[in-house]
Structure formats: C-alpha cells, structure tokens
Amino acid sequence: MKRLGVNIDHIATVRQARKTNEPDPINAIGMIELAGADSIVMHIREDRRHTQDRDLDIARKIIKTRLNLEMAPTQEMIKIALDIKPDTVTLVPERREELTTEGGLEVALNLESFKKYTRLFHDADITVSLFIDPDIDQVKSAHRAGADVIEISTARYCESKTMQEQETNVQQIINAVTTAEKLKLGIAAGHGLTYINVEPITRIDAITEYNIGHTIIARAVFVGIGQAVAEMKERINQR
Ligand code: PXP
C-alpha cells in the first residue's frame, strides 16, 4: 500500500487570508487521518504565511499517524524542529518571494552542511528527508549526507506542457528513483501533483509515499476533506 502524506498548509492559507480563526487546520487532522492519510505534512515558513507556531504545537499533540515537518534548514527552524520533535523533517529550500517551494535542495554543493543537519536530527531520533530534483548527483549526495529518505520533486513533471516533455520528466524521475533504490533510500514524491496528473507517477513502484497538499484542499472545498483524502489514497493505490 502506497502511503499518502496530506499537507494541510492551505487550510491555514484560507484562515490567514482574513487573519481570523477559521478554518482551523487542527479541526481537519482527525478527519484526514480517519480518511486514510498516513501522515500530516506541515510547512512552517519564515514569513508564517500559512501554518503558525500554534498550529504546529497543537498538531504535534494530537496527530495519531506521523508528523512530517517541512522546513528550510535555518537556525530558527532547526530550533523549532528540535523542540516540536516531528517524526520526520523534510528539508526544503525556501525563498521569501516564492509562491510555493521552487525546485529542490542543492545538496551536492553543500554536502558538509547537510551532513551536519542529518546528524543533528538523527541525534534527536527524527527521520530526515531531503527534497531534491530528480537528479542522480543530488540523490547520491543525499545518501552521502546521511538522509533516510529523499522526496523527489515532481514540480517539473507537473509543469510539462507537452506529452513528450512529460515523458522526459517521468524518465528523469525513474532514473533518480533507480539510483535511490540501489542506495536503499526511502523514496517519496511530491509537489504539484493533482488527481489528474498523479497516475503516471503512481506507476513507479519504488515510490512508496506521496506528499500532496493543494489539490486535496482544493477538492475538499467541494466534497469535504474526508472524501478528498480517500479519493487520493485510492488513486495512488490504483494498480
Ligand atoms: N512536498 C514538498 C517538499 C513541498 O514543499 C510541497 C509544497 O508545500 C508539497 C510536497 C505539496 O505540494 P502541493 O501543495 O503542490 O501538493
């Protein structure tokens, strides 16, 4: 069974649009877990545009599955992570002006720093996942850095404009996955996946976890969060 991590940041995005107290992402956690999610993903950003510190504090206390905390490897975020102790930390690059995470980490050129981060989190019993582009050098570097898991960015695949471009991007993901498998890394994928474009990525057997946010929250507006999560869980396990 392939695992589904549901990113709940965009429930907080709607709340923050009015700086009020609804909708509360905390109210969704139990429903998402009951509908079959295997983990809850939250990204606390430097500018706190969606998830707030209070969300993370309460989420940690009530999550019954796993908490996967996405974060940039900054001093502030490392301190928060060591305090909250999520089950997994997914390190991502972060630029203040971006709408959402753009591209993967540059692990190869910053290997010593990533070795330091993985050691720090392992000492706190936290699984470390590195969000990288489907690039063999980055996969090997993530392994050298001591990561347990890589999350392969599907952003380029999702932005494909033609069938040929899509096929090229799927092949790049397959190549990265093949290398990661040989290195015995855990393999997740995410970013930009939707109910419509997820299918070709679900055919890659070695990808065992999908971290998906925006499309699930968008569908939940119309069908409810439970149905939206259940439909995605079914879709990633169709074969
Ligand atoms: N994985 C990572 C590392 C991300 O940064 C994001 C976006 O927060 C996602 C998955 C989920 O992306 P989306 O909201 O496009 O499904």
mmCIF file of N, CA and C in Angstrom, residues 86-220:
data_model
loop_
_atom_site.group_PDB
_atom_site.id
_atom_site.type_symbol
_atom_site.label_atom_id
_atom_site.label_comp_id
_atom_site.label_asym_id
_atom_site.label_seq_id
_atom_site.Cartn_x
_atom_site.Cartn_y
_atom_site.Cartn_z
ATOM 1 N N PRO A 86 9.104 16.462 15.376
ATOM 2 C CA PRO A 86 8.248 15.752 14.427
ATOM 3 C C PRO A 86 8.808 14.357 14.188
ATOM 4 N N ASP A 87 8.022 13.469 13.576
ATOM 5 C CA ASP A 87 8.546 12.139 13.252
ATOM 6 C C ASP A 87 9.564 12.237 12.123
ATOM 7 N N THR A 88 9.256 13.105 11.167
ATOM 8 C CA THR A 88 10.158 13.323 10.027
ATOM 9 C C THR A 88 10.345 14.814 9.819
ATOM 10 N N VAL A 89 11.561 15.191 9.461
ATOM 11 C CA VAL A 89 11.816 16.546 8.995
ATOM 12 C C VAL A 89 12.117 16.433 7.509
ATOM 13 N N THR A 90 11.417 17.216 6.689
ATOM 14 C CA THR A 90 11.759 17.289 5.266
ATOM 15 C C THR A 90 12.389 18.645 5.012
ATOM 16 N N LEU A 91 13.669 18.625 4.691
ATOM 17 C CA LEU A 91 14.354 19.897 4.437
ATOM 18 C C LEU A 91 14.063 20.342 3.011
ATOM 19 N N VAL A 92 13.683 21.617 2.897
ATOM 20 C CA VAL A 92 13.347 22.199 1.584
ATOM 21 C C VAL A 92 14.050 23.549 1.460
ATOM 22 N N PRO A 93 14.309 23.971 0.225
ATOM 23 C CA PRO A 93 14.841 25.325 0.066
ATOM 24 C C PRO A 93 13.683 26.306 0.227
ATOM 25 N N GLU A 94 13.958 27.516 0.622
ATOM 26 C CA GLU A 94 12.866 28.479 0.808
ATOM 27 C C GLU A 94 13.338 29.861 0.390
ATOM 28 N N ARG A 95 12.547 30.501 -0.459
ATOM 29 C CA ARG A 95 12.823 31.893 -0.801
ATOM 30 C C ARG A 95 11.589 32.690 -0.437
ATOM 31 N N ARG A 96 11.801 33.809 0.227
ATOM 32 C CA ARG A 96 10.697 34.604 0.756
ATOM 33 C C ARG A 96 9.662 34.969 -0.316
ATOM 34 N N GLU A 97 10.155 35.312 -1.524
ATOM 35 C CA GLU A 97 9.244 35.835 -2.556
ATOM 36 C C GLU A 97 8.522 34.753 -3.351
ATOM 37 N N GLU A 98 8.872 33.465 -3.141
ATOM 38 C CA GLU A 98 8.236 32.429 -3.959
ATOM 39 C C GLU A 98 6.804 32.166 -3.496
ATOM 40 N N LEU A 99 5.952 31.726 -4.457
ATOM 41 C CA LEU A 99 4.571 31.385 -4.109
ATOM 42 C C LEU A 99 4.530 30.066 -3.357
ATOM 43 N N THR A 100 5.353 29.125 -3.808
ATOM 44 C CA THR A 100 5.485 27.825 -3.151
ATOM 45 C C THR A 100 6.921 27.372 -3.398
ATOM 46 N N THR A 101 7.325 26.265 -2.749
ATOM 47 C CA THR A 101 8.705 25.805 -2.890
ATOM 48 C C THR A 101 9.057 25.642 -4.369
ATOM 49 N N GLU A 102 10.178 26.230 -4.756
ATOM 50 C CA GLU A 102 10.594 26.134 -6.164
ATOM 51 C C GLU A 102 11.863 25.313 -6.245
ATOM 52 N N GLY A 103 11.775 24.159 -6.861
ATOM 53 C CA GLY A 103 12.973 23.336 -7.076
ATOM 54 C C GLY A 103 13.470 22.684 -5.799
ATOM 55 N N GLY A 104 14.408 21.759 -5.968
ATOM 56 C CA GLY A 104 14.908 21.006 -4.823
ATOM 57 C C GLY A 104 16.145 21.640 -4.202
ATOM 58 N N LEU A 105 16.643 20.951 -3.179
ATOM 59 C CA LEU A 105 17.831 21.439 -2.456
ATOM 60 C C LEU A 105 19.090 21.234 -3.293
ATOM 61 N N GLU A 106 20.070 22.075 -3.076
ATOM 62 C CA GLU A 106 21.400 21.878 -3.666
ATOM 63 C C GLU A 106 22.237 21.151 -2.615
ATOM 64 N N VAL A 107 22.087 19.820 -2.589
ATOM 65 C CA VAL A 107 22.792 19.035 -1.566
ATOM 66 C C VAL A 107 24.247 18.828 -1.978
ATOM 67 N N ALA A 108 24.448 18.560 -3.283
ATOM 68 C CA ALA A 108 25.792 18.222 -3.768
ATOM 69 C C ALA A 108 26.804 19.324 -3.414
ATOM 70 N N LEU A 109 26.428 20.582 -3.588
ATOM 71 C CA LEU A 109 27.378 21.680 -3.343
ATOM 72 C C LEU A 109 27.475 22.085 -1.868
ATOM 73 N N ASN A 110 26.582 21.546 -1.051
ATOM 74 C CA ASN A 110 26.576 21.922 0.380
ATOM 75 C C ASN A 110 26.606 20.677 1.255
ATOM 76 N N LEU A 111 27.357 19.699 0.807
ATOM 77 C CA LEU A 111 27.330 18.389 1.453
ATOM 78 C C LEU A 111 27.635 18.446 2.953
ATOM 79 N N GLU A 112 28.671 19.211 3.315
ATOM 80 C CA GLU A 112 29.068 19.244 4.731
ATOM 81 C C GLU A 112 27.936 19.796 5.603
ATOM 82 N N SER A 113 27.243 20.831 5.107
ATOM 83 C CA SER A 113 26.123 21.386 5.896
ATOM 84 C C SER A 113 25.034 20.335 6.063
ATOM 85 N N PHE A 114 24.706 19.620 4.966
ATOM 86 C CA PHE A 114 23.632 18.622 5.072
ATOM 87 C C PHE A 114 24.016 17.452 5.969
ATOM 88 N N LYS A 115 25.304 17.104 5.969
ATOM 89 C CA LYS A 115 25.754 16.062 6.904
ATOM 90 C C LYS A 115 25.501 16.511 8.342
ATOM 91 N N LYS A 116 25.777 17.792 8.583
ATOM 92 C CA LYS A 116 25.589 18.345 9.931
ATOM 93 C C LYS A 116 24.099 18.310 10.316
ATOM 94 N N TYR A 117 23.227 18.721 9.380
ATOM 95 C CA TYR A 117 21.787 18.729 9.685
ATOM 96 C C TYR A 117 21.280 17.313 9.972
ATOM 97 N N THR A 118 21.674 16.346 9.146
ATOM 98 C CA THR A 118 21.142 14.990 9.347
ATOM 99 C C THR A 118 21.615 14.446 10.698
ATOM 100 N N ARG A 119 22.868 14.730 11.030
ATOM 101 C CA ARG A 119 23.389 14.244 12.326
ATOM 102 C C ARG A 119 22.561 14.833 13.482
ATOM 103 N N LEU A 120 22.320 16.139 13.366
ATOM 104 C CA LEU A 120 21.571 16.857 14.409
ATOM 105 C C LEU A 120 20.180 16.237 14.620
ATOM 106 N N PHE A 121 19.484 15.963 13.517
ATOM 107 C CA PHE A 121 18.129 15.406 13.635
ATOM 108 C C PHE A 121 18.161 13.932 14.049
ATOM 109 N N HIS A 122 19.143 13.200 13.546
ATOM 110 C CA HIS A 122 19.243 11.790 13.961
ATOM 111 C C HIS A 122 19.495 11.693 15.460
ATOM 112 N N ASP A 123 20.307 12.590 15.984
ATOM 113 C CA ASP A 123 20.567 12.599 17.430
ATOM 114 C C ASP A 123 19.281 12.817 18.220
ATOM 115 N N ALA A 124 18.298 13.474 17.582
ATOM 116 C CA ALA A 124 17.003 13.713 18.248
ATOM 117 C C ALA A 124 15.969 12.671 17.813
ATOM 118 N N ASP A 125 16.434 11.581 17.171
ATOM 119 C CA ASP A 125 15.537 10.490 16.735
ATOM 120 C C ASP A 125 14.513 10.931 15.702
ATOM 121 N N ILE A 126 14.886 11.847 14.863
ATOM 122 C CA ILE A 126 13.973 12.348 13.828
ATOM 123 C C ILE A 126 14.463 11.840 12.468
ATOM 124 N N THR A 127 13.542 11.253 11.701
ATOM 125 C CA THR A 127 13.872 10.787 10.351
ATOM 126 C C THR A 127 14.125 12.002 9.455
ATOM 127 N N VAL A 128 15.130 11.898 8.590
ATOM 128 C CA VAL A 128 15.469 13.048 7.734
ATOM 129 C C VAL A 128 15.178 12.734 6.264
ATOM 130 N N SER A 129 14.376 13.615 5.670
ATOM 131 C CA SER A 129 14.074 13.513 4.245
ATOM 132 C C SER A 129 14.604 14.773 3.569
ATOM 133 N N LEU A 130 15.212 14.616 2.410
ATOM 134 C CA LEU A 130 15.711 15.777 1.665
ATOM 135 C C LEU A 130 14.915 15.906 0.367
ATOM 136 N N PHE A 131 14.386 17.096 0.144
ATOM 137 C CA PHE A 131 13.579 17.377 -1.049
ATOM 138 C C PHE A 131 14.518 17.784 -2.180
ATOM 139 N N ILE A 132 14.599 16.932 -3.199
ATOM 140 C CA ILE A 132 15.560 17.193 -4.279
ATOM 141 C C ILE A 132 14.907 17.025 -5.649
ATOM 142 N N ASP A 133 15.515 17.666 -6.638
ATOM 143 C CA ASP A 133 15.068 17.454 -8.014
ATOM 144 C C ASP A 133 15.475 16.048 -8.448
ATOM 145 N N PRO A 134 14.816 15.501 -9.469
ATOM 146 C CA PRO A 134 15.194 14.166 -9.947
ATOM 147 C C PRO A 134 16.524 14.201 -10.687
ATOM 148 N N ASP A 135 17.589 14.235 -9.929
ATOM 149 C CA ASP A 135 18.932 14.412 -10.470
ATOM 150 C C ASP A 135 19.833 13.410 -9.740
ATOM 151 N N ILE A 136 20.517 12.570 -10.515
ATOM 152 C CA ILE A 136 21.278 11.463 -9.913
ATOM 153 C C ILE A 136 22.355 11.960 -8.949
ATOM 154 N N ASP A 137 23.014 13.067 -9.305
ATOM 155 C CA ASP A 137 24.045 13.622 -8.408
ATOM 156 C C ASP A 137 23.452 14.032 -7.062
ATOM 157 N N GLN A 138 22.266 14.621 -7.118
ATOM 158 C CA GLN A 138 21.619 15.043 -5.866
ATOM 159 C C GLN A 138 21.202 13.820 -5.036
ATOM 160 N N VAL A 139 20.756 12.761 -5.717
ATOM 161 C CA VAL A 139 20.370 11.534 -4.995
ATOM 162 C C VAL A 139 21.593 10.965 -4.278
ATOM 163 N N LYS A 140 22.711 10.877 -5.010
ATOM 164 C CA LYS A 140 23.926 10.326 -4.391
ATOM 165 C C LYS A 140 24.397 11.212 -3.244
ATOM 166 N N SER A 141 24.270 12.512 -3.421
ATOM 167 C CA SER A 141 24.701 13.435 -2.360
ATOM 168 C C SER A 141 23.798 13.313 -1.135
ATOM 169 N N ALA A 142 22.502 13.130 -1.366
ATOM 170 C CA ALA A 142 21.568 12.968 -0.238
ATOM 171 C C ALA A 142 21.968 11.726 0.564
ATOM 172 N N HIS A 143 22.352 10.669 -0.160
ATOM 173 C CA HIS A 143 22.797 9.444 0.506
ATOM 174 C C HIS A 143 24.068 9.704 1.300
ATOM 175 N N ARG A 144 25.020 10.415 0.665
ATOM 176 C CA ARG A 144 26.284 10.730 1.362
ATOM 177 C C ARG A 144 26.025 11.600 2.594
ATOM 178 N N ALA A 145 25.015 12.445 2.517
ATOM 179 C CA ALA A 145 24.711 13.335 3.645
ATOM 180 C C ALA A 145 24.060 12.579 4.799
ATOM 181 N N GLY A 146 23.636 11.335 4.538
ATOM 182 C CA GLY A 146 23.059 10.527 5.621
ATOM 183 C C GLY A 146 21.545 10.577 5.681
ATOM 184 N N ALA A 147 20.901 11.086 4.627
ATOM 185 C CA ALA A 147 19.428 11.153 4.633
ATOM 186 C C ALA A 147 18.839 9.743 4.688
ATOM 187 N N ASP A 148 17.673 9.627 5.325
ATOM 188 C CA ASP A 148 16.959 8.346 5.356
ATOM 189 C C ASP A 148 16.071 8.214 4.122
ATOM 190 N N VAL A 149 15.538 9.369 3.723
ATOM 191 C CA VAL A 149 14.525 9.410 2.668
ATOM 192 C C VAL A 149 14.878 10.548 1.717
ATOM 193 N N ILE A 150 14.553 10.371 0.431
ATOM 194 C CA ILE A 150 14.549 11.539 -0.456
ATOM 195 C C ILE A 150 13.116 11.751 -0.888
ATOM 196 N N GLU A 151 12.733 13.021 -0.976
ATOM 197 C CA GLU A 151 11.451 13.336 -1.609
ATOM 198 C C GLU A 151 11.795 13.948 -2.957
ATOM 199 N N ILE A 152 11.404 13.263 -4.009
ATOM 200 C CA ILE A 152 11.712 13.742 -5.354
ATOM 201 C C ILE A 152 10.675 14.770 -5.775
ATOM 202 N N SER A 153 11.172 15.922 -6.207
ATOM 203 C CA SER A 153 10.262 16.975 -6.638
ATOM 204 C C SER A 153 9.628 16.600 -7.968
ATOM 205 N N THR A 154 8.299 16.626 -7.990
ATOM 206 C CA THR A 154 7.568 16.336 -9.226
ATOM 207 C C THR A 154 7.167 17.644 -9.918
ATOM 208 N N ALA A 155 7.718 18.771 -9.451
ATOM 209 C CA ALA A 155 7.314 20.078 -9.990
ATOM 210 C C ALA A 155 7.519 20.165 -11.498
ATOM 211 N N ARG A 156 8.704 19.774 -11.970
ATOM 212 C CA ARG A 156 8.998 19.894 -13.402
ATOM 213 C C ARG A 156 8.056 18.992 -14.209
ATOM 214 N N TYR A 157 7.831 17.789 -13.691
ATOM 215 C CA TYR A 157 6.889 16.866 -14.357
ATOM 216 C C TYR A 157 5.498 17.524 -14.441
ATOM 217 N N CYS A 158 5.061 18.110 -13.335
ATOM 218 C CA CYS A 158 3.709 18.686 -13.290
ATOM 219 C C CYS A 158 3.570 19.898 -14.211
ATOM 220 N N GLU A 159 4.692 20.552 -14.473
ATOM 221 C CA GLU A 159 4.641 21.740 -15.334
ATOM 222 C C GLU A 159 4.825 21.389 -16.817
ATOM 223 N N SER A 160 4.948 20.106 -17.137
ATOM 224 C CA SER A 160 5.174 19.694 -18.535
ATOM 225 C C SER A 160 4.064 20.247 -19.426
ATOM 226 N N LYS A 161 4.467 20.776 -20.577
ATOM 227 C CA LYS A 161 3.482 21.376 -21.490
ATOM 228 C C LYS A 161 3.063 20.413 -22.604
ATOM 229 N N THR A 162 3.925 19.441 -22.906
ATOM 230 C CA THR A 162 3.598 18.507 -23.983
ATOM 231 C C THR A 162 3.759 17.081 -23.464
ATOM 232 N N MET A 163 3.200 16.120 -24.199
ATOM 233 C CA MET A 163 3.326 14.711 -23.808
ATOM 234 C C MET A 163 4.800 14.295 -23.791
ATOM 235 N N GLN A 164 5.543 14.830 -24.785
ATOM 236 C CA GLN A 164 6.952 14.453 -24.890
ATOM 237 C C GLN A 164 7.740 14.968 -23.674
ATOM 238 N N GLU A 165 7.442 16.206 -23.305
ATOM 239 C CA GLU A 165 8.093 16.797 -22.129
ATOM 240 C C GLU A 165 7.743 15.982 -20.882
ATOM 241 N N GLN A 166 6.491 15.574 -20.810
ATOM 242 C CA GLN A 166 6.039 14.785 -19.665
ATOM 243 C C GLN A 166 6.797 13.461 -19.584
ATOM 244 N N GLU A 167 6.938 12.809 -20.766
ATOM 245 C CA GLU A 167 7.658 11.527 -20.794
ATOM 246 C C GLU A 167 9.106 11.692 -20.370
ATOM 247 N N THR A 168 9.743 12.775 -20.841
ATOM 248 C CA THR A 168 11.144 13.041 -20.472
ATOM 249 C C THR A 168 11.241 13.233 -18.958
ATOM 250 N N ASN A 169 10.298 13.978 -18.400
ATOM 251 C CA ASN A 169 10.338 14.247 -16.955
ATOM 252 C C ASN A 169 10.046 12.997 -16.134
ATOM 253 N N VAL A 170 9.148 12.135 -16.629
ATOM 254 C CA VAL A 170 8.883 10.867 -15.925
ATOM 255 C C VAL A 170 10.158 10.025 -15.956
ATOM 256 N N GLN A 171 10.821 9.989 -17.109
ATOM 257 C CA GLN A 171 12.034 9.178 -17.227
ATOM 258 C C GLN A 171 13.112 9.675 -16.251
ATOM 259 N N GLN A 172 13.215 10.999 -16.100
ATOM 260 C CA GLN A 172 14.202 11.538 -15.144
ATOM 261 C C GLN A 172 13.879 11.102 -13.722
ATOM 262 N N ILE A 173 12.602 11.085 -13.414
ATOM 263 C CA ILE A 173 12.200 10.635 -12.073
ATOM 264 C C ILE A 173 12.551 9.152 -11.911
ATOM 265 N N ILE A 174 12.267 8.350 -12.947
ATOM 266 C CA ILE A 174 12.587 6.912 -12.877
ATOM 267 C C ILE A 174 14.094 6.717 -12.674
ATOM 268 N N ASN A 175 14.912 7.483 -13.401
ATOM 269 C CA ASN A 175 16.377 7.348 -13.261
ATOM 270 C C ASN A 175 16.825 7.675 -11.828
ATOM 271 N N ALA A 176 16.263 8.741 -11.282
ATOM 272 C CA ALA A 176 16.632 9.131 -9.915
ATOM 273 C C ALA A 176 16.182 8.062 -8.917
ATOM 274 N N VAL A 177 14.974 7.536 -9.141
ATOM 275 C CA VAL A 177 14.420 6.507 -8.253
ATOM 276 C C VAL A 177 15.283 5.242 -8.298
ATOM 277 N N THR A 178 15.729 4.868 -9.497
ATOM 278 C CA THR A 178 16.546 3.654 -9.646
ATOM 279 C C THR A 178 17.837 3.787 -8.839
ATOM 280 N N THR A 179 18.449 4.967 -8.900
ATOM 281 C CA THR A 179 19.677 5.203 -8.125
ATOM 282 C C THR A 179 19.366 5.153 -6.623
ATOM 283 N N ALA A 180 18.279 5.787 -6.237
ATOM 284 C CA ALA A 180 17.912 5.834 -4.817
ATOM 285 C C ALA A 180 17.631 4.443 -4.264
ATOM 286 N N GLU A 181 17.004 3.604 -5.107
ATOM 287 C CA GLU A 181 16.703 2.225 -4.688
ATOM 288 C C GLU A 181 17.988 1.462 -4.398
ATOM 289 N N LYS A 182 18.968 1.628 -5.306
ATOM 290 C CA LYS A 182 20.252 0.932 -5.122
ATOM 291 C C LYS A 182 20.922 1.387 -3.832
ATOM 292 N N LEU A 183 20.708 2.632 -3.468
ATOM 293 C CA LEU A 183 21.338 3.183 -2.250
ATOM 294 C C LEU A 183 20.480 2.925 -1.005
ATOM 295 N N LYS A 184 19.374 2.226 -1.209
ATOM 296 C CA LYS A 184 18.463 1.853 -0.114
ATOM 297 C C LYS A 184 17.873 3.060 0.620
ATOM 298 N N LEU A 185 17.643 4.125 -0.142
ATOM 299 C CA LEU A 185 16.980 5.293 0.440
ATOM 300 C C LEU A 185 15.466 5.081 0.400
ATOM 301 N N GLY A 186 14.753 5.626 1.368
ATOM 302 C CA GLY A 186 13.295 5.677 1.269
ATOM 303 C C GLY A 186 12.960 6.680 0.164
ATOM 304 N N ILE A 187 11.865 6.436 -0.568
ATOM 305 C CA ILE A 187 11.583 7.313 -1.711
ATOM 306 C C ILE A 187 10.149 7.849 -1.655
ATOM 307 N N ALA A 188 10.065 9.175 -1.538
ATOM 308 C CA ALA A 188 8.776 9.855 -1.574
ATOM 309 C C ALA A 188 8.773 10.773 -2.799
ATOM 310 N N ALA A 189 7.592 11.288 -3.138
ATOM 311 C CA ALA A 189 7.499 12.240 -4.255
ATOM 312 C C ALA A 189 6.426 13.254 -3.924
ATOM 313 N N GLY A 190 6.575 14.433 -4.468
ATOM 314 C CA GLY A 190 5.539 15.430 -4.244
ATOM 315 C C GLY A 190 5.864 16.767 -4.859
ATOM 316 N N HIS A 191 4.875 17.585 -4.886
ATOM 317 C CA HIS A 191 4.864 18.968 -5.364
ATOM 318 C C HIS A 191 4.133 19.076 -6.701
ATOM 319 N N GLY A 192 2.975 19.703 -6.640
ATOM 320 C CA GLY A 192 2.215 19.965 -7.859
ATOM 321 C C GLY A 192 1.361 18.801 -8.335
ATOM 322 N N LEU A 193 1.383 17.680 -7.596
ATOM 323 C CA LEU A 193 0.587 16.524 -8.036
ATOM 324 C C LEU A 193 -0.900 16.828 -7.851
ATOM 325 N N THR A 194 -1.708 16.341 -8.799
ATOM 326 C CA THR A 194 -3.161 16.540 -8.726
ATOM 327 C C THR A 194 -3.854 15.198 -8.996
ATOM 328 N N TYR A 195 -5.176 15.190 -8.827
ATOM 329 C CA TYR A 195 -5.950 13.975 -9.109
ATOM 330 C C TYR A 195 -5.761 13.558 -10.573
ATOM 331 N N ILE A 196 -5.478 14.539 -11.414
ATOM 332 C CA ILE A 196 -5.382 14.261 -12.853
ATOM 333 C C ILE A 196 -3.978 13.813 -13.261
ATOM 334 N N ASN A 197 -2.943 14.437 -12.699
ATOM 335 C CA ASN A 197 -1.597 14.126 -13.210
ATOM 336 C C ASN A 197 -0.837 13.080 -12.381
ATOM 337 N N VAL A 198 -1.427 12.580 -11.307
ATOM 338 C CA VAL A 198 -0.672 11.711 -10.391
ATOM 339 C C VAL A 198 -0.436 10.298 -10.950
ATOM 340 N N GLU A 199 -1.313 9.863 -11.847
ATOM 341 C CA GLU A 199 -1.307 8.445 -12.264
ATOM 342 C C GLU A 199 0.043 7.945 -12.798
ATOM 343 N N PRO A 200 0.687 8.630 -13.751
ATOM 344 C CA PRO A 200 1.974 8.107 -14.247
ATOM 345 C C PRO A 200 3.028 7.977 -13.141
ATOM 346 N N ILE A 201 2.935 8.806 -12.131
ATOM 347 C CA ILE A 201 3.922 8.755 -11.039
ATOM 348 C C ILE A 201 3.595 7.577 -10.098
ATOM 349 N N THR A 202 2.320 7.216 -10.014
ATOM 350 C CA THR A 202 1.960 6.077 -9.152
ATOM 351 C C THR A 202 2.420 4.752 -9.760
ATOM 352 N N ARG A 203 2.734 4.773 -11.077
ATOM 353 C CA ARG A 203 3.202 3.537 -11.720
ATOM 354 C C ARG A 203 4.657 3.233 -11.376
ATOM 355 N N ILE A 204 5.340 4.166 -10.716
ATOM 356 C CA ILE A 204 6.742 3.918 -10.333
ATOM 357 C C ILE A 204 6.714 3.219 -8.968
ATOM 358 N N ASP A 205 6.887 1.889 -9.008
ATOM 359 C CA ASP A 205 6.660 1.088 -7.801
ATOM 360 C C ASP A 205 7.502 1.514 -6.601
ATOM 361 N N ALA A 206 8.751 1.921 -6.865
ATOM 362 C CA ALA A 206 9.662 2.199 -5.742
ATOM 363 C C ALA A 206 9.302 3.482 -4.983
ATOM 364 N N ILE A 207 8.433 4.302 -5.564
ATOM 365 C CA ILE A 207 7.966 5.476 -4.801
ATOM 366 C C ILE A 207 6.877 4.983 -3.864
ATOM 367 N N THR A 208 7.139 5.084 -2.575
ATOM 368 C CA THR A 208 6.202 4.471 -1.627
ATOM 369 C C THR A 208 5.379 5.518 -0.867
ATOM 370 N N GLU A 209 5.713 6.798 -1.081
ATOM 371 C CA GLU A 209 4.975 7.840 -0.351
ATOM 372 C C GLU A 209 4.763 9.060 -1.254
ATOM 373 N N TYR A 210 3.568 9.627 -1.153
ATOM 374 C CA TYR A 210 3.218 10.814 -1.941
ATOM 375 C C TYR A 210 2.798 11.904 -0.958
ATOM 376 N N ASN A 211 3.426 13.067 -1.067
ATOM 377 C CA ASN A 211 3.061 14.175 -0.192
ATOM 378 C C ASN A 211 2.336 15.221 -1.025
ATOM 379 N N ILE A 212 1.051 15.372 -0.709
ATOM 380 C CA ILE A 212 0.174 16.155 -1.588
ATOM 381 C C ILE A 212 -0.664 17.112 -0.752
ATOM 382 N N GLY A 213 -0.758 18.355 -1.220
ATOM 383 C CA GLY A 213 -1.493 19.349 -0.444
ATOM 384 C C GLY A 213 -2.566 20.072 -1.225
ATOM 385 N N HIS A 214 -2.141 20.976 -2.088
ATOM 386 C CA HIS A 214 -3.061 21.953 -2.678
ATOM 387 C C HIS A 214 -4.280 21.318 -3.338
ATOM 388 N N THR A 215 -4.056 20.280 -4.142
ATOM 389 C CA THR A 215 -5.189 19.705 -4.882
ATOM 390 C C THR A 215 -6.211 19.053 -3.936
ATOM 391 N N ILE A 216 -5.722 18.490 -2.832
ATOM 392 C CA ILE A 216 -6.650 17.833 -1.877
ATOM 393 C C ILE A 216 -7.482 18.894 -1.159
ATOM 394 N N ILE A 217 -6.832 19.967 -0.744
ATOM 395 C CA ILE A 217 -7.569 21.020 -0.034
ATOM 396 C C ILE A 217 -8.541 21.707 -1.002
ATOM 397 N N ALA A 218 -8.112 21.868 -2.252
ATOM 398 C CA ALA A 218 -8.992 22.479 -3.259
ATOM 399 C C ALA A 218 -10.241 21.623 -3.465
ATOM 400 N N ARG A 219 -10.062 20.304 -3.596
ATOM 401 C CA ARG A 219 -11.220 19.423 -3.794
ATOM 402 C C ARG A 219 -12.098 19.396 -2.539
ATOM 403 N N ALA A 220 -11.463 19.502 -1.389
ATOM 404 C CA ALA A 220 -12.220 19.443 -0.131
ATOM 405 C C ALA A 220 -13.250 20.568 -0.026
#
